[in-house]
mmCIF file of N, CA and C in Angstrom:
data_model
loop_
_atom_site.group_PDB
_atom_site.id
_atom_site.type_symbol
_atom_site.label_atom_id
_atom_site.label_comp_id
_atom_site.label_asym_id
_atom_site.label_seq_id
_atom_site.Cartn_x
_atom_site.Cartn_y
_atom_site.Cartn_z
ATOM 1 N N UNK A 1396 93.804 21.460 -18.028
ATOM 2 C CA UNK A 1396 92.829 20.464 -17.634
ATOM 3 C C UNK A 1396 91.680 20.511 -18.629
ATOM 4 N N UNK A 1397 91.251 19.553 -19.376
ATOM 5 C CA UNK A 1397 90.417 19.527 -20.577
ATOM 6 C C UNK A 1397 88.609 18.805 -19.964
ATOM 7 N N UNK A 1398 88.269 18.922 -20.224
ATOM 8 C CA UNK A 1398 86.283 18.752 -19.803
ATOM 9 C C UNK A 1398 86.425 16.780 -19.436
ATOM 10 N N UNK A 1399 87.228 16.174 -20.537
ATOM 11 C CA UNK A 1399 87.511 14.770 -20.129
ATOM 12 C C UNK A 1399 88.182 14.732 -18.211
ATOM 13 N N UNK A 1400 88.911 15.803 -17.704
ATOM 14 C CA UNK A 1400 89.666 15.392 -16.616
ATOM 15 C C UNK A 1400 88.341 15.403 -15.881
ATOM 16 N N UNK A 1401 87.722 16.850 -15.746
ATOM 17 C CA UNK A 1401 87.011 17.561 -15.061
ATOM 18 C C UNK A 1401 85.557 16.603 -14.734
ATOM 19 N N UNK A 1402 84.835 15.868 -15.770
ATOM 20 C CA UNK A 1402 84.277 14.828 -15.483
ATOM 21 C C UNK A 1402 84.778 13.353 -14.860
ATOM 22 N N UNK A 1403 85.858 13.162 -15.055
ATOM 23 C CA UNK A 1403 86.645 11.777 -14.446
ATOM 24 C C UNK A 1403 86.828 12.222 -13.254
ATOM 25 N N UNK A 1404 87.527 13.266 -12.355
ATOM 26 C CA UNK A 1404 87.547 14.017 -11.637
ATOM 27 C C UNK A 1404 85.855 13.423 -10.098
ATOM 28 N N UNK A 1405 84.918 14.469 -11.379
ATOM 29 C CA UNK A 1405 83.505 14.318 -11.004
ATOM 30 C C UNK A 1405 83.033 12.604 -10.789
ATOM 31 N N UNK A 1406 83.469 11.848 -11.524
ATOM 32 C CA UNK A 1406 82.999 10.617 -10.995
ATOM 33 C C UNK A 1406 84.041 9.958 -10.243
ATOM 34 N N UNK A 1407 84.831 10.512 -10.074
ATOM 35 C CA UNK A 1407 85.790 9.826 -9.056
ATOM 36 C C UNK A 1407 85.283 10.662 -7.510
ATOM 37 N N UNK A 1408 84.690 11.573 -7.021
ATOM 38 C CA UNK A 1408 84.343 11.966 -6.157
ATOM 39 C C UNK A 1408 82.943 11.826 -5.532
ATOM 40 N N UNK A 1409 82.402 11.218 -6.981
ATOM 41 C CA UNK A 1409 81.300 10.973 -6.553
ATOM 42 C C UNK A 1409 81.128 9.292 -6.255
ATOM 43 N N UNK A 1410 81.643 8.221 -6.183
ATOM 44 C CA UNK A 1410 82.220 7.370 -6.100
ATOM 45 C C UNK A 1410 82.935 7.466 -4.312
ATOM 46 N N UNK A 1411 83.876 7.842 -4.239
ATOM 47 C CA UNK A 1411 84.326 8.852 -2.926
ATOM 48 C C UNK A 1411 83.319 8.391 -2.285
ATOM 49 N N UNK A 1412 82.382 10.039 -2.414
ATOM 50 C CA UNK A 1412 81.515 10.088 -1.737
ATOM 51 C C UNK A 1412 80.310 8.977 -1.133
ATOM 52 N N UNK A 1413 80.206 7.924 -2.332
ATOM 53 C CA UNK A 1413 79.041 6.967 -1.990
ATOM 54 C C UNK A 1413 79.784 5.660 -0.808
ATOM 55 N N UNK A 1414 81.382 6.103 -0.902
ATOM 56 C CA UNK A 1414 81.617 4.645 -0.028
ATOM 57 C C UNK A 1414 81.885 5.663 1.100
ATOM 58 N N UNK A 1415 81.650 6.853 1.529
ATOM 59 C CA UNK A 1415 81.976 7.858 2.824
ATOM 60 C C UNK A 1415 80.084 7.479 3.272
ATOM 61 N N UNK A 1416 79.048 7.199 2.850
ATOM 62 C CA UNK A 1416 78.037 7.701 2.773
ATOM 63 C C UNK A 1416 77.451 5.874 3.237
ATOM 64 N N UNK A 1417 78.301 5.058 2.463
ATOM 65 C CA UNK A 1417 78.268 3.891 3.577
ATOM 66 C C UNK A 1417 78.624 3.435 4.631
ATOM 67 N N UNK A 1418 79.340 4.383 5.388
ATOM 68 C CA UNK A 1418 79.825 3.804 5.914
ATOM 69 C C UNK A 1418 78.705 4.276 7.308
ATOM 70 N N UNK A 1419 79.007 3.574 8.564
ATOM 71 C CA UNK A 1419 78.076 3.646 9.592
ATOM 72 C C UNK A 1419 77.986 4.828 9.951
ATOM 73 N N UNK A 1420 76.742 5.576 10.550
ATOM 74 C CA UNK A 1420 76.701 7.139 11.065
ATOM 75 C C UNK A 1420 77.663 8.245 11.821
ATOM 76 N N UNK A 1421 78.271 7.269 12.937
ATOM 77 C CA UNK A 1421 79.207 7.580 13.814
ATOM 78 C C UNK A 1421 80.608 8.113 13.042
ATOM 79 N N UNK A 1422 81.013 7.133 11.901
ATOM 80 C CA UNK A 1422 82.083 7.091 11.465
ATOM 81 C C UNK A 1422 82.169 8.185 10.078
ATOM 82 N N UNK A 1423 80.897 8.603 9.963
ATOM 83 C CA UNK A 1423 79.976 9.293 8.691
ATOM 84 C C UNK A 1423 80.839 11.028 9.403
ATOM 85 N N UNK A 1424 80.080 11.179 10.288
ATOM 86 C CA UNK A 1424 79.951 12.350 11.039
ATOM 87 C C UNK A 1424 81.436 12.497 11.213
ATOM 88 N N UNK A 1425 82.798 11.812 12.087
ATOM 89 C CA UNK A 1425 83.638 12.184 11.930
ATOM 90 C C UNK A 1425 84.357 12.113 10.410
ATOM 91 N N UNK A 1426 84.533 11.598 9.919
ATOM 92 C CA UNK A 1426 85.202 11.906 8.488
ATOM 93 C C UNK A 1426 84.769 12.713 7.987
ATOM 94 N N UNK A 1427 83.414 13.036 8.191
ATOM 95 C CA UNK A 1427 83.041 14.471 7.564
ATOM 96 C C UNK A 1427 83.519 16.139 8.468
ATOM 97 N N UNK A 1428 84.232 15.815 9.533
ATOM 98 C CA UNK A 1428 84.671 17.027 10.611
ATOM 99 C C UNK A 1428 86.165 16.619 10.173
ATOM 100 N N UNK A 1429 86.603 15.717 10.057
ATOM 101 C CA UNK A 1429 88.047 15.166 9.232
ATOM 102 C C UNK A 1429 88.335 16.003 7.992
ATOM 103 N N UNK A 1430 87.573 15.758 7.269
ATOM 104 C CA UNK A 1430 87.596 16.553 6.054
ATOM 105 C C UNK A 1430 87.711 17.943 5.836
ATOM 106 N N UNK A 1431 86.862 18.452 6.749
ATOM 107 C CA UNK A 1431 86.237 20.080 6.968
ATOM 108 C C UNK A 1431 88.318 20.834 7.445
ATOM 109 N N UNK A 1432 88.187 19.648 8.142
ATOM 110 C CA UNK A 1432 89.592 20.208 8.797
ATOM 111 C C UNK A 1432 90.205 20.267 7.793
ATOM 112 N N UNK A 1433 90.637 19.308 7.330
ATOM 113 C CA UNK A 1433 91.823 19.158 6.420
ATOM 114 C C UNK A 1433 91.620 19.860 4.831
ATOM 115 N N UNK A 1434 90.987 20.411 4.717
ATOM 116 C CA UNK A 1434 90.642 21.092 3.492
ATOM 117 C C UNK A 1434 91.064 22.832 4.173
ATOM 118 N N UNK A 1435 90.881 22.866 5.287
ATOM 119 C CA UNK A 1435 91.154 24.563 5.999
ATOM 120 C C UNK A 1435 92.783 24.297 5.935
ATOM 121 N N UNK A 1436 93.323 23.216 6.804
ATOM 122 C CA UNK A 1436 94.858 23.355 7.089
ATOM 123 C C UNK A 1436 95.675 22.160 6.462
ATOM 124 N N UNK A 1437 95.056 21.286 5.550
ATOM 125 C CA UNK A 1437 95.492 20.159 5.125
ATOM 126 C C UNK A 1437 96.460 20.242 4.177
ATOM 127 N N UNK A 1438 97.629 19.333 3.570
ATOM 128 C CA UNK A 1438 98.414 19.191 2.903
ATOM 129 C C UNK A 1438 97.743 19.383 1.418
ATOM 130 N N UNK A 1439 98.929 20.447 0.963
ATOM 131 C CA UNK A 1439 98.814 21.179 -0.721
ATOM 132 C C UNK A 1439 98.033 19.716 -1.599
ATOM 133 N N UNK A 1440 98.072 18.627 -1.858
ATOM 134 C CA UNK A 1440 98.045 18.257 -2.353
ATOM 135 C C UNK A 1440 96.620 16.824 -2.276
ATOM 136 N N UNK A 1441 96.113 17.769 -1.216
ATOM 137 C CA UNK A 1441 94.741 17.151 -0.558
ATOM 138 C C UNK A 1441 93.625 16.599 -1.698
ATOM 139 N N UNK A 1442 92.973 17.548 -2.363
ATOM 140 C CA UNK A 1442 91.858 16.761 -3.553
ATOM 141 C C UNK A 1442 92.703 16.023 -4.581
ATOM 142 N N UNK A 1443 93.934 15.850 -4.714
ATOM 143 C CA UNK A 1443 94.191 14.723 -5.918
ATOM 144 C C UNK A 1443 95.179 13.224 -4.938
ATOM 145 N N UNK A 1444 95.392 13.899 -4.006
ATOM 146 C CA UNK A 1444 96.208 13.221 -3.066
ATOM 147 C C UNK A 1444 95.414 12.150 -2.451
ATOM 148 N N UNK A 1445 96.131 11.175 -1.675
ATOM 149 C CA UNK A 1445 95.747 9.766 -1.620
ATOM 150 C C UNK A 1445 95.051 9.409 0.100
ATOM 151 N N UNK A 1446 95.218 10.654 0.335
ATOM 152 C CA UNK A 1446 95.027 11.023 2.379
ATOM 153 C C UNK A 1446 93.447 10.472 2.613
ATOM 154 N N UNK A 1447 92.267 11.378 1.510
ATOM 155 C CA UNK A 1447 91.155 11.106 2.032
ATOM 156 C C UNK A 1447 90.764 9.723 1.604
ATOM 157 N N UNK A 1448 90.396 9.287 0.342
ATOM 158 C CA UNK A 1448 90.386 8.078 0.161
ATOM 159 C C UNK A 1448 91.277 7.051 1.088
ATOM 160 N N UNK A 1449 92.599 7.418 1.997
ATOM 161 C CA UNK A 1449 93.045 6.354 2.638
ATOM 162 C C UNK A 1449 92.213 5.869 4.178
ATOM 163 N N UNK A 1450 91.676 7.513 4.561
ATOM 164 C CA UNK A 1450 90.873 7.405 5.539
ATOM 165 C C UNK A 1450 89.374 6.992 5.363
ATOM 166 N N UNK A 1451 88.441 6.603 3.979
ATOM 167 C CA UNK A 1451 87.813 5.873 4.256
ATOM 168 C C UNK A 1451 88.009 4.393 4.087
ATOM 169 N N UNK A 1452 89.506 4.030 3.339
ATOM 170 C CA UNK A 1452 90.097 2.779 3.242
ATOM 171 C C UNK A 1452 89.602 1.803 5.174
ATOM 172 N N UNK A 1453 90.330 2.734 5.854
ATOM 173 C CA UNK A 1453 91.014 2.510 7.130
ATOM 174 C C UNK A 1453 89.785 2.829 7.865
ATOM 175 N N UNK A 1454 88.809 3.308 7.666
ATOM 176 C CA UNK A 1454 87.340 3.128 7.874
ATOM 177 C C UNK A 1454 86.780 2.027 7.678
ATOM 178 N N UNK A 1455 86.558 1.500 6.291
ATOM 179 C CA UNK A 1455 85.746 0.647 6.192
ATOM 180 C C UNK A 1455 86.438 -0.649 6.682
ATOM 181 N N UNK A 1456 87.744 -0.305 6.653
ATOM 182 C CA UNK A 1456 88.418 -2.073 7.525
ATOM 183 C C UNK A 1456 88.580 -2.180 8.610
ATOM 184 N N UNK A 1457 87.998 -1.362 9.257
ATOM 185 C CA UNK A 1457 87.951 -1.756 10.783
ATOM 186 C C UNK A 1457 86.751 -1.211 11.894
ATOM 187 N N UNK A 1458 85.707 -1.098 11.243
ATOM 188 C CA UNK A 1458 84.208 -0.692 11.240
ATOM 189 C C UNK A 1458 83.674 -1.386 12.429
ATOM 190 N N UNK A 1459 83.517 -2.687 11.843
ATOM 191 C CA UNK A 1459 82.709 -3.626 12.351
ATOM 192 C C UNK A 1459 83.205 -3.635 13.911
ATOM 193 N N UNK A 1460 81.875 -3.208 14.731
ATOM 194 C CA UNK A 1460 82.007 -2.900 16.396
ATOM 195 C C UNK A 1460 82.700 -2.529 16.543
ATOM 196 N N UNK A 1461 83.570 -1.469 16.524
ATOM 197 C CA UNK A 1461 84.410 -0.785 17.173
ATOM 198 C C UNK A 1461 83.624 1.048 16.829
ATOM 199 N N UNK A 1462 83.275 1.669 17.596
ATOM 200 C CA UNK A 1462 83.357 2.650 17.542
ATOM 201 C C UNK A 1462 84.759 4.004 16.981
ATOM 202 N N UNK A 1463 84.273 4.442 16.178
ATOM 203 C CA UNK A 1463 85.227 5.529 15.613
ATOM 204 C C UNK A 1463 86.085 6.037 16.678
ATOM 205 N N UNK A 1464 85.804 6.855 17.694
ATOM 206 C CA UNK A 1464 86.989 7.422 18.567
ATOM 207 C C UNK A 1464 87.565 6.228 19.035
ATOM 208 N N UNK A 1465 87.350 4.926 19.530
ATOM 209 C CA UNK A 1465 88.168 4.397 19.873
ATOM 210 C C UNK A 1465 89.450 3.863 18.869
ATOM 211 N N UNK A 1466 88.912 4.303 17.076
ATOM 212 C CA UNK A 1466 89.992 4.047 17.021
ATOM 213 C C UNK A 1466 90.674 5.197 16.525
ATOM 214 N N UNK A 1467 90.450 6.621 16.722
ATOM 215 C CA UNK A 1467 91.228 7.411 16.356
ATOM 216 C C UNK A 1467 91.580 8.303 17.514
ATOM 217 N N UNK A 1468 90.620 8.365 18.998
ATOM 218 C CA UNK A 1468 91.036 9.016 19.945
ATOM 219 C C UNK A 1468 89.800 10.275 19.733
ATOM 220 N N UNK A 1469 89.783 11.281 20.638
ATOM 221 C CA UNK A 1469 88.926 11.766 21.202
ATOM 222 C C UNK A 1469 88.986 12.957 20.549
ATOM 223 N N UNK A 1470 90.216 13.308 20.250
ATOM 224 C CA UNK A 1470 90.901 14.821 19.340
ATOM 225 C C UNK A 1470 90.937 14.280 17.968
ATOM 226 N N UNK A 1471 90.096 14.764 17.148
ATOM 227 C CA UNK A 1471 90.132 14.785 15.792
ATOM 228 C C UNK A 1471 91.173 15.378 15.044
ATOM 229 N N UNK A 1472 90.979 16.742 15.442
ATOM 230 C CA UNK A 1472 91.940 17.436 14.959
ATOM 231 C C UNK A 1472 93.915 17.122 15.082
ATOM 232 N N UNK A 1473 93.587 16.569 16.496
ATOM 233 C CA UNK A 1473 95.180 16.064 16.508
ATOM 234 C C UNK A 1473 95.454 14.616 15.757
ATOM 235 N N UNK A 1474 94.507 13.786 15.301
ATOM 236 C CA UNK A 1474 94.562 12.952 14.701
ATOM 237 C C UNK A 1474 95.184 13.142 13.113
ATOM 238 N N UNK A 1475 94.120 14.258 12.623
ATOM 239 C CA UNK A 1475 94.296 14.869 11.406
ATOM 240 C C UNK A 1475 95.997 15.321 10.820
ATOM 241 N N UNK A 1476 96.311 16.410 12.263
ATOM 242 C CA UNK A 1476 97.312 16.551 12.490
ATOM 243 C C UNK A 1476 98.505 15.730 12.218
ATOM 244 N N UNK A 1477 98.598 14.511 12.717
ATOM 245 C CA UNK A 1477 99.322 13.563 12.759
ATOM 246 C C UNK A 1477 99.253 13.154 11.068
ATOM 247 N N UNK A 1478 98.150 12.616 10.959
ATOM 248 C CA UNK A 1478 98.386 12.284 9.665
ATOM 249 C C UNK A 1478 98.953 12.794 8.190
ATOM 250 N N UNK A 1479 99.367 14.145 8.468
ATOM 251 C CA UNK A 1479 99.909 15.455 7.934
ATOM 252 C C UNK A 1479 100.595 15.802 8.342
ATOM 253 N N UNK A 1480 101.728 15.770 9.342
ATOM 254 C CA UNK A 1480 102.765 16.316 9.663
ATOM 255 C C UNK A 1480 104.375 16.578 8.712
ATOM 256 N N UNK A 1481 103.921 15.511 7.870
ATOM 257 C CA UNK A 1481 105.250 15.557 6.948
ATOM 258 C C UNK A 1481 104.980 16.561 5.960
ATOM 259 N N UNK A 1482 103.919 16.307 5.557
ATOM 260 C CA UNK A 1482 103.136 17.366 3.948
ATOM 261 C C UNK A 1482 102.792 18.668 4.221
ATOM 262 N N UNK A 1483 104.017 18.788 2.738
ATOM 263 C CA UNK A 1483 103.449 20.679 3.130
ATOM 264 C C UNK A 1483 101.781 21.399 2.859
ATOM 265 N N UNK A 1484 101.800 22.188 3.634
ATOM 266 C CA UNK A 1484 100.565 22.531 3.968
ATOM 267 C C UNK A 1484 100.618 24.084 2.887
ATOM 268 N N UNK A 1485 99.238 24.690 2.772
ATOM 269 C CA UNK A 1485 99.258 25.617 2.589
ATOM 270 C C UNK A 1485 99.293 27.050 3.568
ATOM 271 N N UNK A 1486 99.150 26.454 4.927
ATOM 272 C CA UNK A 1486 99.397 27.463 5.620
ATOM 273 C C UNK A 1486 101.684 27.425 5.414
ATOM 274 N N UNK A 1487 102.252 26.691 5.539
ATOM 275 C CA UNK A 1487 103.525 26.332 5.090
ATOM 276 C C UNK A 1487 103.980 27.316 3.920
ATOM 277 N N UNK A 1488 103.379 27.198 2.919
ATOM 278 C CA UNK A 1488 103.134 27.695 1.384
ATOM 279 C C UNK A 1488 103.258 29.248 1.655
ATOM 280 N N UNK A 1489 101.719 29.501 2.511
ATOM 281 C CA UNK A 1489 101.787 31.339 3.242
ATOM 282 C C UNK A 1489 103.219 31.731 3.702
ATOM 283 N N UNK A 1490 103.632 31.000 4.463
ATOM 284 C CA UNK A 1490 104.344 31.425 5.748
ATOM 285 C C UNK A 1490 106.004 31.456 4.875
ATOM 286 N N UNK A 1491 106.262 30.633 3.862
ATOM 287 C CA UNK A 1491 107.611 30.685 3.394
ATOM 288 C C UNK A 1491 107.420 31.715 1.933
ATOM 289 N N UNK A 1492 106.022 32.401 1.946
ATOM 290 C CA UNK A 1492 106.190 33.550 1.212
ATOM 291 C C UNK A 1492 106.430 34.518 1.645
ATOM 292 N N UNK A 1493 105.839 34.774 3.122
ATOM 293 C CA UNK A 1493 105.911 36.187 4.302
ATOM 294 C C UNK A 1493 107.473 35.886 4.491
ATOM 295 N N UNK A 1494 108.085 35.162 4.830
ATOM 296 C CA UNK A 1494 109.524 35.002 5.038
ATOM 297 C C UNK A 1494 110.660 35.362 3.544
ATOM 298 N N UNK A 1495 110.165 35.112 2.648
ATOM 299 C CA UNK A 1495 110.955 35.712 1.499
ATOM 300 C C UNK A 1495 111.469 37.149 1.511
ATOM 301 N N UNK A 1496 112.684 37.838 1.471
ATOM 302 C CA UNK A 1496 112.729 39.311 1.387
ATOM 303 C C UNK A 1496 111.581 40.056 0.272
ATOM 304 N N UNK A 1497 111.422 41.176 0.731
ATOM 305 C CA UNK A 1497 110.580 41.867 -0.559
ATOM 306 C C UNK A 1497 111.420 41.757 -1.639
ATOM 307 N N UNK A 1498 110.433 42.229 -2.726
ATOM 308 C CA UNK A 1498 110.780 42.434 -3.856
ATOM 309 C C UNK A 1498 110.986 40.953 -4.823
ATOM 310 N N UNK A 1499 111.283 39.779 -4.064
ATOM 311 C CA UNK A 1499 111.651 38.614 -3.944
ATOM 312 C C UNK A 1499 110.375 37.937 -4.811
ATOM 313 N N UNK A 1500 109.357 38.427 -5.052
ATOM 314 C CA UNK A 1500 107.778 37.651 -5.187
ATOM 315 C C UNK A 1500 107.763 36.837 -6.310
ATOM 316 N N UNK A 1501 107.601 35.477 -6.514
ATOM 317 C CA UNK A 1501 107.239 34.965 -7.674
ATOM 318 C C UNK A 1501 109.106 34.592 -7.786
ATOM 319 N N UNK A 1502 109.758 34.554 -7.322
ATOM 320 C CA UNK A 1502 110.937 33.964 -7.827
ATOM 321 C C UNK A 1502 111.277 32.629 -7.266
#
């Protein structure tokens, strides 16, 4: 990764960030407990992957009067959940290394 990615990178998140930062308070606060989650148990491929940017996509198009839980439900976390069920996770990643026989490491 060369100083060109690492800044494109940087303005692509910061960009991100300014349309998460428009969006209304309610909807602010959960995507930001959305995030928190999914960065602890979220799919390997979370900061280059297309998940968070899709959830402020699907934010900003359906904003207007409707309150956030009504449209994702009351459980965040099982929401999150859902939206990750196919993608391997890094807890996934852990768990099919503890399952490898010893000696096995790195193969």
């Amino acid at each position: 990764m060369g100083i060109q990615d690492i800044i494109e990178g940087k303005k692509q998140w910061r960009a991100h960030t300014a349309r998460v930062n428009a969006l209304p308070p309610d909807y602010q606060i959960v995507y930001k407990e959305m995030q928190k989650y999914l960065f602890k148990v979220g799919p390997i491929d979370l900061p280059d992957g297309p998940l968070l940017p899709g959830i402020v996509d699907f934010f900003e198009g359906v904003a207007a009067g409707k309150g956030v839980l009504q449209l994702i439900g009351s459980d965040v976390a099982a929401f999150c959940d859902d939206l990750i069920k196919d993608s391997p996770t890094y807890a996934d990643a852990y768990q099919e290394s503890l399952n490898r026989e010893p000696g096995t490491a790195g193969k």
